[in-house]
PDB file of C-alpha atoms in Angstrom:
ATOM      1  CA  MET A 248       0.000   0.000   0.000  1.00 49.00           C
ATOM      2  CA  LYS A 249       1.467   3.293  -1.099  1.00 55.00           C
ATOM      3  CA  ASN A 250       1.532   6.326   1.169  1.00 56.00           C
ATOM      4  CA  ASP A 251       0.427   9.239  -1.013  1.00 57.00           C
ATOM      5  CA  SER A 252       0.734  11.737   1.802  1.00 55.00           C
ATOM      6  CA  SER A 253       3.627  14.166   1.787  1.00 56.00           C
ATOM      7  CA  SER A 254       2.897  14.888   5.443  1.00 58.00           C
ATOM      8  CA  SER A 255       4.751  13.088   8.200  1.00 67.00           C
ATOM      9  CA  GLU A 256       1.384  12.508   9.863  1.00 81.00           C
ATOM     10  CA  VAL A 257      -0.220   9.502   8.216  1.00 85.00           C
ATOM     11  CA  ASN A 258      -3.648   8.131   9.000  1.00 80.00           C
ATOM     12  CA  PRO A 259      -2.816   4.592  10.200  1.00 82.00           C
ATOM     13  CA  PHE A 260      -6.320   3.149   9.839  1.00 71.00           C
ATOM     14  CA  PRO A 261      -6.139   2.176   6.144  1.00 71.00           C
ATOM     15  CA  TYR A 262      -2.896   0.340   6.929  1.00 79.00           C
ATOM     16  CA  ILE A 263      -4.416  -1.386   9.953  1.00 77.00           C
ATOM     17  CA  ALA A 264      -7.385  -2.488   7.858  1.00 71.00           C
ATOM     18  CA  GLU A 265      -4.976  -3.804   5.216  1.00 74.00           C
ATOM     19  CA  ALA A 266      -3.021  -5.743   7.851  1.00 80.00           C
ATOM     20  CA  LEU A 267      -6.226  -7.239   9.291  1.00 75.00           C
ATOM     21  CA  PHE A 268      -7.367  -8.346   5.845  1.00 77.00           C
ATOM     22  CA  GLY A 269     -10.717  -7.112   6.961  1.00 86.00           C
ATOM     23  CA  ILE A 270     -13.189  -4.303   7.213  1.00 89.00           C
ATOM     24  CA  MET A 271     -13.103  -1.596   9.854  1.00 89.00           C
ATOM     25  CA  TYR A 272     -16.387   0.175  10.477  1.00 92.00           C
ATOM     26  CA  ASP A 273     -17.820   3.041  12.476  1.00 93.00           C
ATOM     27  CA  LEU A 274     -21.594   3.090  12.975  1.00 94.00           C
ATOM     28  CA  ASP A 275     -23.081   6.280  14.402  1.00 95.00           C
ATOM     29  CA  LEU A 276     -26.341   5.141  15.999  1.00 94.00           C
ATOM     30  CA  ARG A 277     -27.625   8.706  16.290  1.00 94.00           C
ATOM     31  CA  THR A 278     -27.447   9.385  12.547  1.00 94.00           C
ATOM     32  CA  GLY A 279     -27.797   5.799  11.323  1.00 93.00           C
ATOM     33  CA  LYS A 280     -24.734   6.252   9.107  1.00 93.00           C
ATOM     34  CA  VAL A 281     -21.884   3.756   8.847  1.00 92.00           C
ATOM     35  CA  ARG A 282     -18.406   4.188   7.402  1.00 90.00           C
ATOM     36  CA  ARG A 283     -16.419   1.169   6.228  1.00 88.00           C
ATOM     37  CA  THR A 284     -12.894   0.702   4.932  1.00 83.00           C
ATOM     38  CA  TYR A 285     -12.234  -0.496   1.394  1.00 72.00           C
ATOM     39  CA  GLY A 286     -11.540  -4.006   2.719  1.00 82.00           C
ATOM     40  CA  ILE A 287     -15.214  -4.625   2.025  1.00 86.00           C
ATOM     41  CA  LYS A 288     -14.337  -5.367  -1.613  1.00 85.00           C
ATOM     42  CA  ARG A 289     -11.786  -7.990  -0.599  1.00 85.00           C
ATOM     43  CA  ILE A 290     -14.283  -9.825   1.590  1.00 89.00           C
ATOM     44  CA  LEU A 291     -17.566  -9.308  -0.254  1.00 90.00           C
ATOM     45  CA  GLY A 292     -16.331  -8.921  -3.819  1.00 88.00           C
ATOM     46  CA  PRO A 293     -15.549  -6.148  -6.298  1.00 83.00           C
ATOM     47  CA  ASP A 294     -19.195  -5.127  -6.573  1.00 81.00           C
ATOM     48  CA  ALA A 295     -19.341  -4.337  -2.844  1.00 77.00           C
ATOM     49  CA  ASP A 296     -18.762  -0.675  -3.666  1.00 71.00           C
ATOM     50  CA  ILE A 297     -22.549  -0.525  -4.004  1.00 76.00           C
ATOM     51  CA  ALA A 298     -22.660  -0.627  -0.197  1.00 77.00           C
ATOM     52  CA  THR A 299     -24.582   2.279   1.209  1.00 77.00           C
ATOM     53  CA  ASP A 300     -23.784   4.218   4.351  1.00 85.00           C
ATOM     54  CA  SER A 301     -26.833   2.629   5.977  1.00 84.00           C
ATOM     55  CA  PRO A 302     -26.512  -0.447   8.203  1.00 88.00           C
ATOM     56  CA  SER A 303     -29.541  -1.946   6.432  1.00 89.00           C
ATOM     57  CA  TRP A 304     -27.386  -2.825   3.373  1.00 89.00           C
ATOM     58  CA  TRP A 305     -25.115  -4.960   5.570  1.00 91.00           C
ATOM     59  CA  ASN A 306     -27.961  -6.411   7.641  1.00 92.00           C
ATOM     60  CA  SER A 307     -29.824  -7.508   4.497  1.00 93.00           C
ATOM     61  CA  ARG A 308     -26.800  -9.629   3.530  1.00 94.00           C
ATOM     62  CA  ILE A 309     -26.569 -11.583   6.794  1.00 96.00           C
ATOM     63  CA  HIS A 310     -27.548 -15.240   6.378  1.00 97.00           C
ATOM     64  CA  PRO A 311     -31.189 -15.698   7.475  1.00 97.00           C
ATOM     65  CA  GLU A 312     -30.189 -18.387  10.008  1.00 97.00           C
ATOM     66  CA  ASP A 313     -27.683 -15.988  11.638  1.00 97.00           C
ATOM     67  CA  ILE A 314     -29.728 -12.785  11.908  1.00 95.00           C
ATOM     68  CA  GLU A 315     -31.158 -13.532  15.350  1.00 95.00           C
ATOM     69  CA  LYS A 316     -27.725 -14.537  16.708  1.00 95.00           C
ATOM     70  CA  VAL A 317     -26.168 -11.292  15.444  1.00 95.00           C
ATOM     71  CA  GLN A 318     -28.952  -9.137  16.858  1.00 92.00           C
ATOM     72  CA  ARG A 319     -28.693 -10.898  20.220  1.00 92.00           C
ATOM     73  CA  ALA A 320     -24.912 -10.454  20.281  1.00 92.00           C
ATOM     74  CA  PHE A 321     -25.197  -6.687  19.837  1.00 89.00           C
ATOM     75  CA  PHE A 322     -28.342  -5.997  21.859  1.00 86.00           C
ATOM     76  CA  GLU A 323     -27.422  -8.248  24.766  1.00 83.00           C
ATOM     77  CA  ALA A 324     -23.699  -7.443  24.795  1.00 78.00           C
ATOM     78  CA  LYS A 325     -22.242  -7.651  28.271  1.00 72.00           C
ATOM     79  CA  GLY A 326     -20.277  -4.497  28.907  1.00 77.00           C
ATOM     80  CA  ASP A 327     -19.024  -2.579  25.933  1.00 88.00           C
ATOM     81  CA  ASN A 328     -17.690  -5.410  23.743  1.00 92.00           C
ATOM     82  CA  CYS A 329     -19.397  -7.541  21.151  1.00 92.00           C
ATOM     83  CA  ASP A 330     -17.929 -10.635  19.511  1.00 93.00           C
ATOM     84  CA  VAL A 331     -19.890 -12.782  17.035  1.00 96.00           C
ATOM     85  CA  GLU A 332     -19.277 -15.072  14.056  1.00 96.00           C
ATOM     86  CA  TYR A 333     -21.800 -15.201  11.224  1.00 97.00           C
ATOM     87  CA  ARG A 334     -22.260 -15.599   7.494  1.00 97.00           C
ATOM     88  CA  ILE A 335     -22.740 -12.754   5.079  1.00 96.00           C
ATOM     89  CA  ARG A 336     -23.613 -12.899   1.374  1.00 95.00           C
ATOM     90  CA  HIS A 337     -20.811 -12.157  -1.080  1.00 94.00           C
ATOM     91  CA  THR A 338     -21.786 -10.103  -4.140  1.00 91.00           C
ATOM     92  CA  ASP A 339     -21.577 -13.263  -6.287  1.00 92.00           C
ATOM     93  CA  GLY A 340     -24.149 -14.994  -4.054  1.00 94.00           C
ATOM     94  CA  HIS A 341     -22.132 -17.408  -1.874  1.00 95.00           C
ATOM     95  CA  TYR A 342     -21.745 -16.865   1.863  1.00 96.00           C
ATOM     96  CA  VAL A 343     -18.573 -15.800   3.646  1.00 96.00           C
ATOM     97  CA  TYR A 344     -17.972 -16.496   7.330  1.00 96.00           C
ATOM     98  CA  ILE A 345     -16.878 -13.424   9.232  1.00 95.00           C
ATOM     99  CA  TRP A 346     -15.797 -12.687  12.757  1.00 96.00           C
ATOM    100  CA  ASP A 347     -17.221  -9.368  13.931  1.00 95.00           C
ATOM    101  CA  GLN A 348     -15.648  -7.708  16.965  1.00 95.00           C
ATOM    102  CA  ALA A 349     -16.851  -4.334  18.138  1.00 95.00           C
ATOM    103  CA  VAL A 350     -16.808  -1.820  20.919  1.00 95.00           C
ATOM    104  CA  ILE A 351     -20.093  -0.204  21.881  1.00 94.00           C
ATOM    105  CA  ILE A 352     -19.665   3.441  22.841  1.00 93.00           C
ATOM    106  CA  ARG A 353     -22.292   4.817  25.203  1.00 92.00           C
ATOM    107  CA  ASP A 354     -23.342   8.290  26.285  1.00 92.00           C
ATOM    108  CA  GLN A 355     -23.407   9.442  29.914  1.00 93.00           C
ATOM    109  CA  ASP A 356     -26.776   7.713  30.438  1.00 92.00           C
ATOM    110  CA  GLY A 357     -25.472   4.377  29.147  1.00 89.00           C
ATOM    111  CA  THR A 358     -27.342   4.572  25.856  1.00 90.00           C
ATOM    112  CA  PRO A 359     -25.359   3.156  22.895  1.00 91.00           C
ATOM    113  CA  ILE A 360     -24.392   5.952  20.483  1.00 94.00           C
ATOM    114  CA  ARG A 361     -21.697   4.321  18.333  1.00 95.00           C
ATOM    115  CA  ILE A 362     -20.410   0.913  17.386  1.00 94.00           C
ATOM    116  CA  VAL A 363     -16.820   0.742  16.180  1.00 94.00           C
ATOM    117  CA  GLY A 364     -15.408  -2.565  15.062  1.00 93.00           C
ATOM    118  CA  HIS A 365     -13.930  -4.806  12.447  1.00 92.00           C
ATOM    119  CA  ASN A 366     -14.892  -7.853  10.390  1.00 93.00           C
ATOM    120  CA  ILE A 367     -12.405 -10.536   9.422  1.00 92.00           C
ATOM    121  CA  ASP A 368     -13.020 -13.259   6.832  1.00 93.00           C
ATOM    122  CA  ILE A 369     -12.729 -16.602   8.653  1.00 94.00           C
ATOM    123  CA  SER A 370     -14.136 -18.775   5.848  1.00 90.00           C
ATOM    124  CA  ARG A 371     -10.970 -20.865   5.453  1.00 88.00           C
ATOM    125  CA  HIS A 372     -10.917 -21.563   9.193  1.00 81.00           C
ATOM    126  CA  LYS A 373     -14.582 -22.564   9.157  1.00 85.00           C
ATOM    127  CA  ASP A 374     -14.037 -24.853   6.143  1.00 82.00           C
ATOM    128  CA  THR A 375     -11.169 -26.573   7.987  1.00 83.00           C
ATOM    129  CA  GLU A 376     -13.279 -26.843  11.134  1.00 81.00           C
ATOM    130  CA  ASN A 377     -16.125 -28.422   9.150  1.00 80.00           C
ATOM    131  CA  ARG A 378     -13.783 -30.904   7.407  1.00 83.00           C
ATOM    132  CA  LEU A 379     -12.309 -31.914  10.776  1.00 86.00           C
ATOM    133  CA  ARG A 380     -15.791 -32.376  12.250  1.00 80.00           C
ATOM    134  CA  ASP A 381     -16.840 -34.497   9.247  1.00 82.00           C
ATOM    135  CA  ALA A 382     -13.674 -36.608   9.520  1.00 83.00           C
ATOM    136  CA  TRP A 383     -14.282 -37.154  13.243  1.00 87.00           C
ATOM    137  CA  TYR A 384     -17.869 -38.185  12.563  1.00 83.00           C
ATOM    138  CA  GLN A 385     -16.743 -40.654   9.873  1.00 86.00           C
ATOM    139  CA  GLU A 386     -14.149 -42.080  12.235  1.00 87.00           C
ATOM    140  CA  GLN A 387     -16.804 -42.575  14.921  1.00 87.00           C
ATOM    141  CA  GLN A 388     -19.078 -44.310  12.413  1.00 88.00           C
ATOM    142  CA  MET A 389     -16.243 -46.600  11.335  1.00 86.00           C
ATOM    143  CA  ARG A 390     -15.431 -47.458  14.974  1.00 84.00           C
ATOM    144  CA  LEU A 391     -19.055 -48.337  15.670  1.00 86.00           C
ATOM    145  CA  GLU A 392     -19.180 -50.492  12.562  1.00 86.00           C
ATOM    146  CA  LEU A 393     -15.938 -52.240  13.532  1.00 84.00           C
ATOM    147  CA  GLU A 394     -17.205 -52.855  17.085  1.00 83.00           C
ATOM    148  CA  HIS A 395     -20.463 -54.219  15.688  1.00 81.00           C
ATOM    149  CA  ARG A 396     -18.655 -56.608  13.327  1.00 80.00           C
ATOM    150  CA  THR A 397     -16.223 -57.678  16.048  1.00 82.00           C
ATOM    151  CA  ALA A 398     -19.156 -58.487  18.348  1.00 78.00           C
ATOM    152  CA  GLN A 399     -20.767 -60.600  15.606  1.00 79.00           C
ATOM    153  CA  VAL A 400     -17.576 -62.642  15.170  1.00 76.00           C
ATOM    154  CA  LYS A 401     -17.380 -63.501  18.880  1.00 69.00           C
TER     155      LYS A 401
END
């Protein structure tokens, strides 16, 4: 990533987002506007530049089976941190697993006013986890079959 600034003061956030291979976001709950880093194209595809500054664009892409879990994670967050994994629709139609970590900023009365966080693509990790789970299940099935056959021989 090239630094186009001639100033010695550089905004580090684009570089942090690049290092995370993710999306950093800032949702102002008072205005309903959200800002996201360009990492959105790397995770959700080149057509993700159609994303609006409204959270509804993002929310409409969350997998239907995960919507309730995501809402619960944010609305029932203990303290000021939120941490949830869910699937979101890529612009080509398939789903990507992401890990969403955020800090909920509150006003003096404790009312949430901002959510600042980041999303990281964990699809490869989830695929590996699923393959390992499937392999374990197959191993268990084979063990049961072997035990059954051994018992028949005796």
